[in-house]
XYZ file of C-alpha atoms in Angstrom:
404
model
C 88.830 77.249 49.404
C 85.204 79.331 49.119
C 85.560 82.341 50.150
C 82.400 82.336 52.460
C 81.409 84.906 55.615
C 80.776 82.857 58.489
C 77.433 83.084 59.689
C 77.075 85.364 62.446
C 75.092 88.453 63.643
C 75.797 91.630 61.815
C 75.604 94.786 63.727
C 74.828 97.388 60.983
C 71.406 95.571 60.337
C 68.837 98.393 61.276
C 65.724 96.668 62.853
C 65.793 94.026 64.891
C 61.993 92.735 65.488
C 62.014 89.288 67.222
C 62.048 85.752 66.302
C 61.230 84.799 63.137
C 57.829 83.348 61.599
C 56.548 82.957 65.327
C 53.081 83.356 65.396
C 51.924 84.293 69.244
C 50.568 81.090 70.677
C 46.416 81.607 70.509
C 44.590 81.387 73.841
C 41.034 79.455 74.184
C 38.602 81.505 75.824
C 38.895 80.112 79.551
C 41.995 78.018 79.055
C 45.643 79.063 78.590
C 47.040 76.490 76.098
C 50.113 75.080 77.088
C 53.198 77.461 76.092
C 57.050 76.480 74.651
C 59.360 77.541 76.006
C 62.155 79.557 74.209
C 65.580 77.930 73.902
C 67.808 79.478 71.273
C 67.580 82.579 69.332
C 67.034 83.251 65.746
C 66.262 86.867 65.013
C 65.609 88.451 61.598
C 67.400 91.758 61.163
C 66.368 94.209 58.281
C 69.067 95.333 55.992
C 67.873 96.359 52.431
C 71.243 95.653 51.075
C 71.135 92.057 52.255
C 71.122 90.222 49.271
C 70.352 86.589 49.892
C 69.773 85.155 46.653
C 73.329 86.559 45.601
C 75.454 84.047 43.819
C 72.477 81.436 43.414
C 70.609 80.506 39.697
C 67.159 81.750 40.241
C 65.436 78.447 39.810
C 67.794 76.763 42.437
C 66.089 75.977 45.503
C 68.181 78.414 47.629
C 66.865 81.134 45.526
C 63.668 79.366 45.832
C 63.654 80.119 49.609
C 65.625 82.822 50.309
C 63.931 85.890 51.616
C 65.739 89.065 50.211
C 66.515 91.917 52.837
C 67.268 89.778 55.633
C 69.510 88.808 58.020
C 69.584 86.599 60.201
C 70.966 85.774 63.887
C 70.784 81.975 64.855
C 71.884 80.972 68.472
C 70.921 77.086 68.825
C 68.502 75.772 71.501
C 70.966 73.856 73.944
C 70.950 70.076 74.585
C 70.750 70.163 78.066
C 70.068 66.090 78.265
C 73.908 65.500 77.258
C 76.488 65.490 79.268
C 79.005 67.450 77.370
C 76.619 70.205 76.011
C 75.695 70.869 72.589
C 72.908 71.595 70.435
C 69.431 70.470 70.247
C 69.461 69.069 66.791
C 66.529 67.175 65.188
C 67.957 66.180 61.421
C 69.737 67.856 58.743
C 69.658 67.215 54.811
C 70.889 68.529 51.448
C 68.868 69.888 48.664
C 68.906 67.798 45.782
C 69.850 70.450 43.675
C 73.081 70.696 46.248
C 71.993 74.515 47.067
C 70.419 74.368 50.358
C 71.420 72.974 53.378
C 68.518 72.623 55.807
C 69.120 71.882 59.821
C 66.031 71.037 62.147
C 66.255 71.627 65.914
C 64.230 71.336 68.799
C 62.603 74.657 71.019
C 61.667 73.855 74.107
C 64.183 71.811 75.846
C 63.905 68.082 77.049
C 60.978 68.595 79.072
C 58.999 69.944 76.189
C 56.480 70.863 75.075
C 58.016 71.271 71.872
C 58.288 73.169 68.609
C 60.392 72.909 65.524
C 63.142 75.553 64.407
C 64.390 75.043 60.376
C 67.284 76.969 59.209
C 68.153 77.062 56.078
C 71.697 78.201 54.237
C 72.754 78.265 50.921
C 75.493 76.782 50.098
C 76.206 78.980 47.008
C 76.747 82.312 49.112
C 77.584 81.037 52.782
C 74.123 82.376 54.068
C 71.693 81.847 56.462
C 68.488 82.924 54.175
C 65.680 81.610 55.489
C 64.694 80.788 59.362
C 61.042 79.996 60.936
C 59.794 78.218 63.707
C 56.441 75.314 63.517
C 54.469 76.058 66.419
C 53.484 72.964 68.681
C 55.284 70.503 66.212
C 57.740 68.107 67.522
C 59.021 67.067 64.051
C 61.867 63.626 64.095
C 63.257 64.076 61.030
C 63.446 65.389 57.719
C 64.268 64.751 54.251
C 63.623 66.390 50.955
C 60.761 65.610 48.124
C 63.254 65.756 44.860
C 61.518 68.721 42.409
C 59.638 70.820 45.098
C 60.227 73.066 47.788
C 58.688 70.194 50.405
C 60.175 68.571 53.028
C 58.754 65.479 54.767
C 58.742 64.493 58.580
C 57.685 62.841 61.190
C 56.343 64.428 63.808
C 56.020 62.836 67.489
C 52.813 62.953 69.647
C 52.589 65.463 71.985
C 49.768 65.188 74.702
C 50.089 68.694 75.291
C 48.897 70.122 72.018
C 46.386 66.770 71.178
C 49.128 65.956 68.505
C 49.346 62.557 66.933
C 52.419 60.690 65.659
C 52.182 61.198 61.461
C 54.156 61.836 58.943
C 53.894 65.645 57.899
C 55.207 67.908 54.711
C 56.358 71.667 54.885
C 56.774 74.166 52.568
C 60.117 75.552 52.442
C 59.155 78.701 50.481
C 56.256 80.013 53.007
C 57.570 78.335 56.019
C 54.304 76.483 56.695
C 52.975 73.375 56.943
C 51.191 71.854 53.947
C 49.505 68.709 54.622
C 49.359 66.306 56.925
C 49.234 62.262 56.774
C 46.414 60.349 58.691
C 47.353 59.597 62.587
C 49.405 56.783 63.237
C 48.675 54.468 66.015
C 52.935 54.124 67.281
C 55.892 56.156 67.080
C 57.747 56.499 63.389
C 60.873 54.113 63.206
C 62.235 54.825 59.956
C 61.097 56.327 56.826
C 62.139 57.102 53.094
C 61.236 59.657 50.665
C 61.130 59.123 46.873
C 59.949 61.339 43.955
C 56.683 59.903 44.320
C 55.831 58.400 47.875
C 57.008 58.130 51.167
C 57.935 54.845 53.265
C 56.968 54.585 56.394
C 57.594 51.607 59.467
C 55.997 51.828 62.606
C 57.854 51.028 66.171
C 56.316 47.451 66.923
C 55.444 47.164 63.430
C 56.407 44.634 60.968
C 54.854 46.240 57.984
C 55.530 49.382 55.460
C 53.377 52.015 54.973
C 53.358 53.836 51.114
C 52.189 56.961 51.419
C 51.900 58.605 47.867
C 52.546 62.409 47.624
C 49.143 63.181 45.765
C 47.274 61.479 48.340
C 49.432 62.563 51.405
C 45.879 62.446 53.555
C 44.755 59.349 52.704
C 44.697 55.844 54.650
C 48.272 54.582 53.558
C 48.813 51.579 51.867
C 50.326 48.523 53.180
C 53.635 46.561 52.154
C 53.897 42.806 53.697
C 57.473 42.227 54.123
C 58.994 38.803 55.758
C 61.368 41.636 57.698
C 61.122 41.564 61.498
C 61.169 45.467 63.285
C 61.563 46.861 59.491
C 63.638 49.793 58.687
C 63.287 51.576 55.288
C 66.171 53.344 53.654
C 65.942 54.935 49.721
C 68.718 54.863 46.736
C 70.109 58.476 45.917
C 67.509 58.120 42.784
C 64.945 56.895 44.833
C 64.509 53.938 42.055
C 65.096 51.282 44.495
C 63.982 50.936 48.138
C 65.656 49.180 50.768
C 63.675 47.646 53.515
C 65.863 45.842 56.754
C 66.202 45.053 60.017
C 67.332 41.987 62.069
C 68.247 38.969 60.138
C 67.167 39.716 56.725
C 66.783 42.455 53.983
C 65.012 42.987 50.828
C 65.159 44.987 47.867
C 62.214 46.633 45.802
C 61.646 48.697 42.551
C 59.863 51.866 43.487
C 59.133 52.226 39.238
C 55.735 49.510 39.852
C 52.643 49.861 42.325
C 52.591 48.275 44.545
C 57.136 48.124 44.399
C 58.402 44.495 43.159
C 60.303 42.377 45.010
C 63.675 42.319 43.268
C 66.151 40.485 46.065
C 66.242 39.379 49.612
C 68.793 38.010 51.495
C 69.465 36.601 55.352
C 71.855 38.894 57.290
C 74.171 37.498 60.022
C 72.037 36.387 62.904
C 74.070 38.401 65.273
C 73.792 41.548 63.282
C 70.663 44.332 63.738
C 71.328 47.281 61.018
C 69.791 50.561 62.096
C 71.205 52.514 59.316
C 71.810 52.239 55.384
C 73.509 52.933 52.469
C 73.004 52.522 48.659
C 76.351 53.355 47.040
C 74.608 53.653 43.491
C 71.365 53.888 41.947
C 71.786 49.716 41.402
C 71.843 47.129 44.229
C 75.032 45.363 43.702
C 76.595 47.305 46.691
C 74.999 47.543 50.185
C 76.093 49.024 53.358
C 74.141 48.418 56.810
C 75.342 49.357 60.065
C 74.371 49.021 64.053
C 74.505 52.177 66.209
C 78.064 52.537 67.940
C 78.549 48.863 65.910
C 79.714 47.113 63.180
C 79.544 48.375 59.400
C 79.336 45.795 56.789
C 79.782 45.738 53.031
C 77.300 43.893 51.099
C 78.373 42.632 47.759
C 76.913 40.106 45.861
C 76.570 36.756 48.247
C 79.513 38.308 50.155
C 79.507 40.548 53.140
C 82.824 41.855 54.411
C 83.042 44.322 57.844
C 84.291 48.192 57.090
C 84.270 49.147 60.546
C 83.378 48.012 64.025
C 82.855 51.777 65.287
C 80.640 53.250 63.181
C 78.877 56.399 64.726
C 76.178 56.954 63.288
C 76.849 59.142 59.599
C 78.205 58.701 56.251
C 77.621 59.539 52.848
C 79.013 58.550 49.426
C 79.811 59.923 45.965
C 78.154 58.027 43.304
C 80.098 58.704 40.647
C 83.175 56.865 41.505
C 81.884 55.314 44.978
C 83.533 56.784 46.910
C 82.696 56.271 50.715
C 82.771 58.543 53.972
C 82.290 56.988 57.259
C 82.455 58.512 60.589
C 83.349 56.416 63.206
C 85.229 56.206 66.661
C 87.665 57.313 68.027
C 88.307 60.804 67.998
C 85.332 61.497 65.738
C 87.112 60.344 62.625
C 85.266 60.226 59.153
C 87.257 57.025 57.147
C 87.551 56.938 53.562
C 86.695 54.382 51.341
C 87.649 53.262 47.575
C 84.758 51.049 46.690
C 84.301 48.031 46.266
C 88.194 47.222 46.425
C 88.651 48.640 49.706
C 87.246 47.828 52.863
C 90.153 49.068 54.882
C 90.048 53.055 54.835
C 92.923 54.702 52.582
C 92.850 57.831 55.194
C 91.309 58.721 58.243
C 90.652 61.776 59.386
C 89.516 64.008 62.286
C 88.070 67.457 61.073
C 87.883 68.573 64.670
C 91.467 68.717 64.561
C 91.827 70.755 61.524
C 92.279 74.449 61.679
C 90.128 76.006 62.572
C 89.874 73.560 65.799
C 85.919 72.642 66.583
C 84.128 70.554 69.346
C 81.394 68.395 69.351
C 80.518 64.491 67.861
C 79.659 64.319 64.301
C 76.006 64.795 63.884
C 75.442 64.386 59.961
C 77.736 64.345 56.880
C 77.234 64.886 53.187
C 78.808 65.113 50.019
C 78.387 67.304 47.281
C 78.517 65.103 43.970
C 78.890 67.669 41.559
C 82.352 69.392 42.551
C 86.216 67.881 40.791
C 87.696 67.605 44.094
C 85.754 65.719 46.941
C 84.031 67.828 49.171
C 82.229 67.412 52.468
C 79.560 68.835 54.547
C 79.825 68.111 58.117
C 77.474 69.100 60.954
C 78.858 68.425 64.420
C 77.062 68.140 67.763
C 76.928 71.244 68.715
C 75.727 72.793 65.404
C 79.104 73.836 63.986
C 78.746 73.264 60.042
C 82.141 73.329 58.443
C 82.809 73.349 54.469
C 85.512 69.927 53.781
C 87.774 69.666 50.681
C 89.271 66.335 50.836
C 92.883 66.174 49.795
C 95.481 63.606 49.592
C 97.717 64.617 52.004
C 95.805 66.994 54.068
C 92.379 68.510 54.123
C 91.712 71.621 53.811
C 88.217 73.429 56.532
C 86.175 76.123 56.779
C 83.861 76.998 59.310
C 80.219 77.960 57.474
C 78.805 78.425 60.873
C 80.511 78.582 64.202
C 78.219 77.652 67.115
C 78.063 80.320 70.549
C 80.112 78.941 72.431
């Protein structure tokens, strides 16, 4: 197992000053704009020995982004709209370099208004080494633009601050935004990020939106698709683009402009998929699942259920396909052999593994480069634990243990 320090404050740091990268929110002349309200903590405490980048190649992207002399103290911002607590998450997602893990929550509570906390840890040292707040952003999701130190989101209108629903990109190395897309007219349903664009589908939509990367600010362009209420999902190479919804799904090359058409194919009628899966960089093998609903494996002409309590994650190892599936009960992640199995050779609940943790599994990811299998898992209430998959038993460690 890694020998990593779990996350936590340290009390020999010598300064404390405040939260981190929050600029005070700027008053108009006769009008007090609107204020957020802070849930969570996440303090920066100075410590010239901290050494952040320790452990980490210097071009990685956790060396990148680290900020040397620095530690830092991360309480999450409570979910106070569920039941049985937690925290109030927004996304997660691994580097593509598999250095950084970055986790997106929301300040401000349910209420709102809102802004956006990112944390981000490297995976090579066990450290939190970088942590800022976006002011007045209500950001949906993230995920990664392969070769850069950009992330791309949504972000949802807020009245508040005169925001618009669009798609916006931040810099993970100043902790700012960068640029941001035109205003949409609806709410983002799903999007996808490739090396060279982003995907886009609108709620009430039945179109894609292409948004290419060097012209992030200009009008999008426009994909017809003969999907109803599209989704949009991206192969680990971001060659291929998935685009699905109820009924039917299609396939495109991302390599021409505007993508080609490669496949499409009818879906069961009773069957809406609200989530996908590429196993490989090739479109032989499919996976689409409903929310809290079935998972299905698409091969060939043939679909064949994997599940009928999917919840909502999984991830998959290209290299020998290898699948990981969290589903219910008892927050179990099921693993699959494919495309032979379709029954899972082991399941397992890592809330039951020493050292015990609480909370529904929130996102899950594998790293592809290691002998042994081995898992990232971020629970409900922000607990990130460190997987090694075993035969017989698997072995945890706790990166990050949540306040309880």
């Amino acid at each position: 197992m890694r020998a990593f320090p779990t996350f936590s404050l340290l009390a020999s740091a010598v300064l404390l000053f405040g939260a981190a990268d929050v600029p005070p929110i700027p008053f108009e002349e006769e009008t007090e704009r609107p204020g957020v309200a802070e849930t969570g903590r996440l303090l920066e405490l100075k410590d010239p020995a901290a050494d952040n980048r320790g452990n980490t190649p210097p071009g990685a992207l956790a060396s990148l982004v680290a900020r040397p002399g620095v530690i830092y103290d991360w309480a999450p911002s409570p979910d106070r709209s569920r039941i049985t607590g937690g925290a109030d998450l927004v996304d997660a997602f691994l580097s593509t370099d598999e250095t950084l893990l970055v986790v997106l929550e929301k300040v401000g509570g349910k209420e709102g208004p809102n802004a956006t906390r990112v944390i981000c840890c490297n995976l090579r040292n066990g450290k939190i080494v970088r942590g800022f707040t976006i002011p007045e952003r209500k950001l949906a999701g993230a995920a990664p633009v392969p070769g850069s130190t950009l992330f791309v989101a949504p972000q949802a209108a807020q009245e508040a601050f005169e925001q618009p629903d669009r798609l916006v990109s931040v810099d993970l190395r100043s902790g700012r935004l960068r640029e941001e897309s035109q205003p949409f007219e609806r709410p983002v349903r799903s999007f996808a990020v490739t090396a060279g664009s982003t995907y886009v589908t609108l709620e009430g939509g039945d179109s894609v939106l292409a948004i290419p990367h060097e012209a992030f600010t200009e009008t999008p362009k426009q994909m017809k698709t003969l999907v109803p209420e599209p989704r949009v999902a991206a192969s680990p190479d971001g060659s291929l683009l998935i685009v699905y919804g109820k009924g039917r799904c299609e396939i495109y090359s991302t390599g021409t402009e505007p993508p080609e058409l490669l496949s499409s194919r009818e879906l069961p009628p009773d069957f809406n998929p609200e989530w996908a899966l590429l196993p490989g960089n090739s479109a032989d093998l499919l996976i689409l699942a409903e929310n809290s609903g079935q998972a299905l494996l698409f091969s060939g002409e043939i679909s064949r259920p994997l599940t009928d309590k999917f919840a909502g994650t999984g991830c998959v190892r290209t290299a020998d396909r290898l699948l990981f599936l969290a589903q219910d009960p008892k927050e179990a992640i099921g693993v699959y052999h494919l495309p032979t199995e379709v029954v899972p050779s082991i399941t397992v609940s890592p809330g039951e593994l020493r050292p015990f943790s609480r909370g529904r599994n929130f996102r899950l990811f594998v790293l592809t480069t290691s002998g042994e299998p081995e898992l990232l898992l971020i629970d409900s209430h922000a607990n990130i634990a460190w997987l090694t998959v075993k035969p017989r038993r698997w072995q945890k460690e706790l990166l990050f243990a949540a306040p309880k």
